[in-house]
Amino acid sequence: DQQVKQNSPSLSVQEGRISILNCDYTNSMFDYFLWYKKYPAEGPTFLISISSIKDKNEDGRFTVFLNKSAKHLSLHIVPSQPGDSAVYFCAAKYGNNRLAFGKGNQVVVIP
Amino acid sequence: DTEVTQTPKHLVMGMTNKKSLKCEQHMGHRAMYWYKQKAKKPPELMFVYSYEKLSINESVPSRFSPECPNSSLLNLHLHALQPEDSALYLCASSLGRPTSYEQYFGPGTRLTVT
C-alpha cells in the first residue's frame, strides 16, 4: 500500500514559467515532508522540507505548501530553469528515521 | 559541505563473488542509511545505523551485510547475490537529531550481478 502518491508522472513546462508538483499522502502520522530532485545516474538531492505544523516553506525559487486537512502538499518552482529538468520525489517521515517516498515526477523544462 | 561519497561508482559481480560497497561522510551526521533503487522506482530503505548501531533492518536477505566501523563510514558487504539484486545502491546520512530529518544522499553504486 503506497502511502505517498505522486500522480501525473511527467510535466513539461516552458523556461521561466512555474512548475507545480503535487503529492498526496494517506498516513496522518507523517509529521515531516521533504522534496528531492534526482538526475539520472545520481543520488537524490535534498531540495526543501516542511514540518507538519507549518503550511508553507520557501527557499529561493522553491516553495512547498502543505494542506494537512487534505493530506496534500505541493512544490512550486518559479521561475523554472533548464537545469530543473529532473525527477522529483516527495517523501514523508515516519517513525525515527524512516522516509516513505512517492514514485517521482519527471519534469522537463523547455528552453 | 553536504557531501556523501560512495565507492565504487559501478560494480559488476558474479553470483559467487564477495564484494563491498563503501560510503563516507564528514558532516558529523550520526545516522547513516543504505537504500536500494530500481529503475523508475523510489528508493527502498534497507538498513539504518544510528550512532554506529544498527537500528533498522528492513528484513533484508542475509546476503547483504552492513557494517559501520565508525561514525563517518558505512559499508555494505555483498555475498552470493542474485541477478535481481542488480540496482542502484544509495547511501545517505542525516544529523540523527529529533528536529532534523533531512537525509543527504551519495551518488550511488550501480551494481550489476551476472
GROMACS .gro file of N, CA and C in nm, chain A residues 5-86:
model
  246
    5LYS      N    1   0.174   0.937  -0.266
    5LYS     CA    2   0.138   0.922  -0.407
    5LYS      C    3   0.171   1.048  -0.485
    6GLN      N    4   0.236   1.029  -0.596
    6GLN     CA    5   0.261   1.137  -0.690
    6GLN      C    6   0.198   1.097  -0.823
    7ASN      N    7   0.091   1.166  -0.858
    7ASN     CA    8   0.024   1.138  -0.985
    7ASN      C    9   0.086   1.224  -1.094
    8SER      N   10   0.034   1.213  -1.214
    8SER     CA   11   0.087   1.290  -1.327
    8SER      C   12   0.237   1.271  -1.337
    9PRO      N   13   0.281   1.153  -1.376
    9PRO     CA   14   0.423   1.120  -1.368
    9PRO      C   15   0.518   1.212  -1.443
   10SER      N   16   0.470   1.287  -1.544
   10SER     CA   17   0.561   1.377  -1.612
   10SER      C   18   0.496   1.513  -1.635
   11LEU      N   19   0.584   1.614  -1.639
   11LEU     CA   20   0.539   1.752  -1.654
   11LEU      C   21   0.636   1.824  -1.746
   12SER      N   22   0.583   1.892  -1.847
   12SER     CA   23   0.666   1.976  -1.934
   12SER      C   24   0.627   2.121  -1.911
   13VAL      N   25   0.728   2.207  -1.896
   13VAL     CA   26   0.699   2.348  -1.868
   13VAL      C   27   0.800   2.434  -1.942
   14GLN      N   28   0.755   2.551  -1.984
   14GLN     CA   29   0.842   2.645  -2.055
   14GLN      C   30   0.936   2.712  -1.955
   15GLU      N   31   1.058   2.734  -1.999
   15GLU     CA   32   1.154   2.806  -1.916
   15GLU      C   33   1.095   2.939  -1.872
   16GLY      N   34   1.113   2.971  -1.743
   16GLY     CA   35   1.062   3.097  -1.690
   16GLY      C   36   0.924   3.088  -1.628
   17ARG      N   37   0.851   2.980  -1.664
   17ARG     CA   38   0.717   2.965  -1.608
   17ARG      C   39   0.723   2.887  -1.477
   18ILE      N   40   0.609   2.867  -1.416
   18ILE     CA   41   0.603   2.797  -1.288
   18ILE      C   42   0.584   2.647  -1.310
   19SER      N   43   0.657   2.568  -1.232
   19SER     CA   44   0.634   2.422  -1.227
   19SER      C   45   0.565   2.391  -1.095
   20ILE      N   46   0.459   2.314  -1.101
   20ILE     CA   47   0.387   2.275  -0.979
   20ILE      C   48   0.379   2.123  -0.974
   21LEU      N   49   0.434   2.069  -0.866
   21LEU     CA   50   0.432   1.924  -0.846
   21LEU      C   51   0.345   1.894  -0.724
   22ASN      N   52   0.264   1.790  -0.736
   22ASN     CA   53   0.171   1.757  -0.630
   22ASN      C   54   0.201   1.622  -0.567
   23CYS      N   55   0.162   1.611  -0.441
   23CYS     CA   56   0.190   1.488  -0.365
   23CYS      C   57   0.076   1.469  -0.265
   24ASP      N   58   0.021   1.350  -0.259
   24ASP     CA   59  -0.083   1.318  -0.163
   24ASP      C   60  -0.036   1.206  -0.072
   25TYR      N   61  -0.080   1.209   0.052
   25TYR     CA   62  -0.040   1.104   0.145
   25TYR      C   63  -0.161   1.055   0.222
   26THR      N   64  -0.148   0.936   0.277
   26THR     CA   65  -0.263   0.875   0.344
   26THR      C   66  -0.242   0.861   0.495
   27ASN      N   67  -0.117   0.862   0.539
   27ASN     CA   68  -0.089   0.835   0.680
   27ASN      C   69  -0.085   0.966   0.759
   28SER      N   70  -0.179   0.985   0.849
   28SER     CA   71  -0.184   1.110   0.926
   28SER      C   72  -0.075   1.116   1.032
   29MET      N   73   0.003   1.008   1.048
   29MET     CA   74   0.114   1.010   1.142
   29MET      C   75   0.240   1.073   1.082
   30PHE      N   76   0.241   1.097   0.952
   30PHE     CA   77   0.356   1.165   0.891
   30PHE      C   78   0.365   1.305   0.951
   31ASP      N   79   0.486   1.343   0.994
   31ASP     CA   80   0.499   1.473   1.060
   31ASP      C   81   0.604   1.563   0.996
   32TYR      N   82   0.663   1.517   0.888
   32TYR     CA   83   0.766   1.598   0.823
   32TYR      C   84   0.772   1.553   0.678
   33PHE      N   85   0.785   1.650   0.588
   33PHE     CA   86   0.779   1.619   0.446
   33PHE      C   87   0.898   1.682   0.374
   34LEU      N   88   0.948   1.612   0.273
   34LEU     CA   89   1.067   1.656   0.203
   34LEU      C   90   1.048   1.638   0.053
   35TRP      N   91   1.117   1.723  -0.022
   35TRP     CA   92   1.124   1.706  -0.167
   35TRP      C   93   1.269   1.686  -0.207
   36TYR      N   94   1.289   1.590  -0.299
   36TYR     CA   95   1.421   1.560  -0.352
   36TYR      C   96   1.416   1.571  -0.503
   37LYS      N   97   1.530   1.608  -0.560
   37LYS     CA   98   1.547   1.612  -0.705
   37LYS      C   99   1.652   1.508  -0.741
   38LYS      N  100   1.627   1.438  -0.853
   38LYS     CA  101   1.723   1.334  -0.892
   38LYS      C  102   1.753   1.342  -1.041
   39TYR      N  103   1.883   1.354  -1.073
   39TYR     CA  104   1.929   1.342  -1.211
   39TYR      C  105   1.961   1.196  -1.238
   40PRO      N  106   1.958   1.156  -1.367
   40PRO     CA  107   1.993   1.017  -1.399
   40PRO      C  108   2.131   0.979  -1.349
   41ALA      N  109   2.145   0.860  -1.299
   41ALA     CA  110   2.273   0.804  -1.252
   41ALA      C  111   2.332   0.883  -1.135
   42GLU      N  112   2.252   0.962  -1.065
   42GLU     CA  113   2.299   1.030  -0.945
   42GLU      C  114   2.205   0.999  -0.830
   43GLY      N  115   2.253   1.026  -0.707
   43GLY     CA  116   2.165   1.011  -0.592
   43GLY      C  117   2.070   1.129  -0.581
   44PRO      N  118   1.959   1.111  -0.508
   44PRO     CA  119   1.864   1.223  -0.488
   44PRO      C  120   1.932   1.338  -0.412
   45THR      N  121   1.895   1.459  -0.449
   45THR     CA  122   1.947   1.580  -0.384
   45THR      C  123   1.835   1.644  -0.305
   46PHE      N  124   1.858   1.669  -0.177
   46PHE     CA  125   1.757   1.733  -0.093
   46PHE      C  126   1.730   1.875  -0.143
   47LEU      N  127   1.601   1.910  -0.154
   47LEU     CA  128   1.563   2.043  -0.202
   47LEU      C  129   1.507   2.130  -0.090
   48ILE      N  130   1.400   2.084  -0.029
   48ILE     CA  131   1.328   2.166   0.066
   48ILE      C  132   1.242   2.074   0.151
   49SER      N  133   1.211   2.118   0.273
   49SER     CA  134   1.129   2.037   0.362
   49SER      C  135   1.028   2.125   0.433
   50ILE      N  136   0.933   2.060   0.499
   50ILE     CA  137   0.832   2.133   0.576
   50ILE      C  138   0.784   2.046   0.690
   51SER      N  139   0.771   2.107   0.805
   51SER     CA  140   0.715   2.039   0.920
   51SER      C  141   0.563   2.040   0.911
   52SER      N  142   0.500   1.942   0.974
   52SER     CA  143   0.354   1.934   0.968
   52SER      C  144   0.285   2.047   1.046
   53ILE      N  145   0.361   2.122   1.123
   53ILE     CA  146   0.299   2.232   1.198
   53ILE      C  147   0.298   2.361   1.115
   54LYS      N  148   0.356   2.357   0.996
   54LYS     CA  149   0.358   2.473   0.909
   54LYS      C  150   0.273   2.447   0.785
   55ASP      N  151   0.241   2.554   0.713
   55ASP     CA  152   0.168   2.534   0.589
   55ASP      C  153   0.246   2.583   0.466
   56LYS      N  154   0.360   2.646   0.490
   56LYS     CA  155   0.439   2.696   0.378
   56LYS      C  156   0.584   2.709   0.421
   57ASN      N  157   0.673   2.675   0.328
   57ASN     CA  158   0.815   2.699   0.349
   57ASN      C  159   0.876   2.738   0.215
   58GLU      N  160   0.958   2.841   0.218
   58GLU     CA  161   1.012   2.896   0.095
   58GLU      C  162   1.164   2.900   0.101
   59ASP      N  163   1.228   2.866  -0.010
   59ASP     CA  164   1.374   2.873  -0.018
   59ASP      C  165   1.411   2.907  -0.161
   60GLY      N  166   1.437   3.035  -0.183
   60GLY     CA  167   1.473   3.078  -0.318
   60GLY      C  168   1.359   3.055  -0.416
   61ARG      N  169   1.387   2.981  -0.522
   61ARG     CA  170   1.285   2.957  -0.624
   61ARG      C  171   1.187   2.847  -0.585
   62PHE      N  172   1.212   2.782  -0.475
   62PHE     CA  173   1.132   2.666  -0.434
   62PHE      C  174   1.043   2.700  -0.315
   63THR      N  175   0.914   2.666  -0.327
   63THR     CA  176   0.819   2.683  -0.218
   63THR      C  177   0.740   2.555  -0.203
   64VAL      N  178   0.726   2.508  -0.080
   64VAL     CA  179   0.644   2.391  -0.054
   64VAL      C  180   0.523   2.435   0.028
   65PHE      N  181   0.407   2.388  -0.013
   65PHE     CA  182   0.282   2.417   0.056
   65PHE      C  183   0.227   2.286   0.112
   66LEU      N  184   0.177   2.294   0.236
   66LEU     CA  185   0.119   2.175   0.300
   66LEU      C  186  -0.024   2.204   0.341
   67ASN      N  187  -0.116   2.118   0.299
   67ASN     CA  188  -0.256   2.125   0.340
   67ASN      C  189  -0.285   1.996   0.418
   68LYS      N  190  -0.276   2.007   0.552
   68LYS     CA  191  -0.289   1.886   0.634
   68LYS      C  192  -0.429   1.826   0.626
   69SER      N  193  -0.529   1.911   0.621
   69SER     CA  194  -0.666   1.857   0.620
   69SER      C  195  -0.692   1.776   0.493
   70ALA      N  196  -0.628   1.817   0.383
   70ALA     CA  197  -0.644   1.745   0.257
   70ALA      C  198  -0.537   1.638   0.240
   71LYS      N  199  -0.441   1.632   0.330
   71LYS     CA  200  -0.326   1.542   0.318
   71LYS      C  201  -0.259   1.560   0.181
   72HIS      N  202  -0.225   1.683   0.154
   72HIS     CA  203  -0.173   1.719   0.023
   72HIS      C  204  -0.061   1.820   0.038
   73LEU      N  205   0.046   1.799  -0.038
   73LEU     CA  206   0.149   1.902  -0.044
   73LEU      C  207   0.188   1.925  -0.189
   74SER      N  208   0.243   2.042  -0.213
   74SER     CA  209   0.285   2.075  -0.348
   74SER      C  210   0.418   2.148  -0.343
   75LEU      N  211   0.491   2.135  -0.451
   75LEU     CA  212   0.619   2.205  -0.470
   75LEU      C  213   0.603   2.299  -0.588
   76HIS      N  214   0.633   2.427  -0.564
   76HIS     CA  215   0.631   2.526  -0.670
   76HIS      C  216   0.774   2.568  -0.702
   77ILE      N  217   0.808   2.566  -0.829
   77ILE     CA  218   0.939   2.611  -0.874
   77ILE      C  219   0.915   2.729  -0.968
   78VAL      N  220   0.964   2.847  -0.928
   78VAL     CA  221   0.943   2.962  -1.014
   78VAL      C  222   1.060   3.060  -1.001
   79PRO      N  223   1.120   3.106  -1.113
   79PRO     CA  224   1.092   3.058  -1.248
   79PRO      C  225   1.163   2.926  -1.275
   80SER      N  226   1.105   2.844  -1.358
   80SER     CA  227   1.168   2.716  -1.395
   80SER      C  228   1.287   2.742  -1.487
   81GLN      N  229   1.391   2.661  -1.467
   81GLN     CA  230   1.512   2.674  -1.546
   81GLN      C  231   1.545   2.538  -1.609
   82PRO      N  232   1.618   2.537  -1.721
   82PRO     CA  233   1.650   2.408  -1.784
   82PRO      C  234   1.719   2.310  -1.690
   83GLY      N  235   1.800   2.361  -1.598
   83GLY     CA  236   1.867   2.273  -1.501
   83GLY      C  237   1.773   2.208  -1.402
   84ASP      N  238   1.648   2.252  -1.402
   84ASP     CA  239   1.548   2.189  -1.313
   84ASP      C  240   1.493   2.061  -1.373
   85SER      N  241   1.527   2.031  -1.496
   85SER     CA  242   1.480   1.907  -1.560
   85SER      C  243   1.539   1.788  -1.485
   86ALA      N  244   1.453   1.711  -1.423
   86ALA     CA  245   1.495   1.601  -1.336
   86ALA      C  246   1.370   1.526  -1.290
   0.00000   0.00000   0.00000
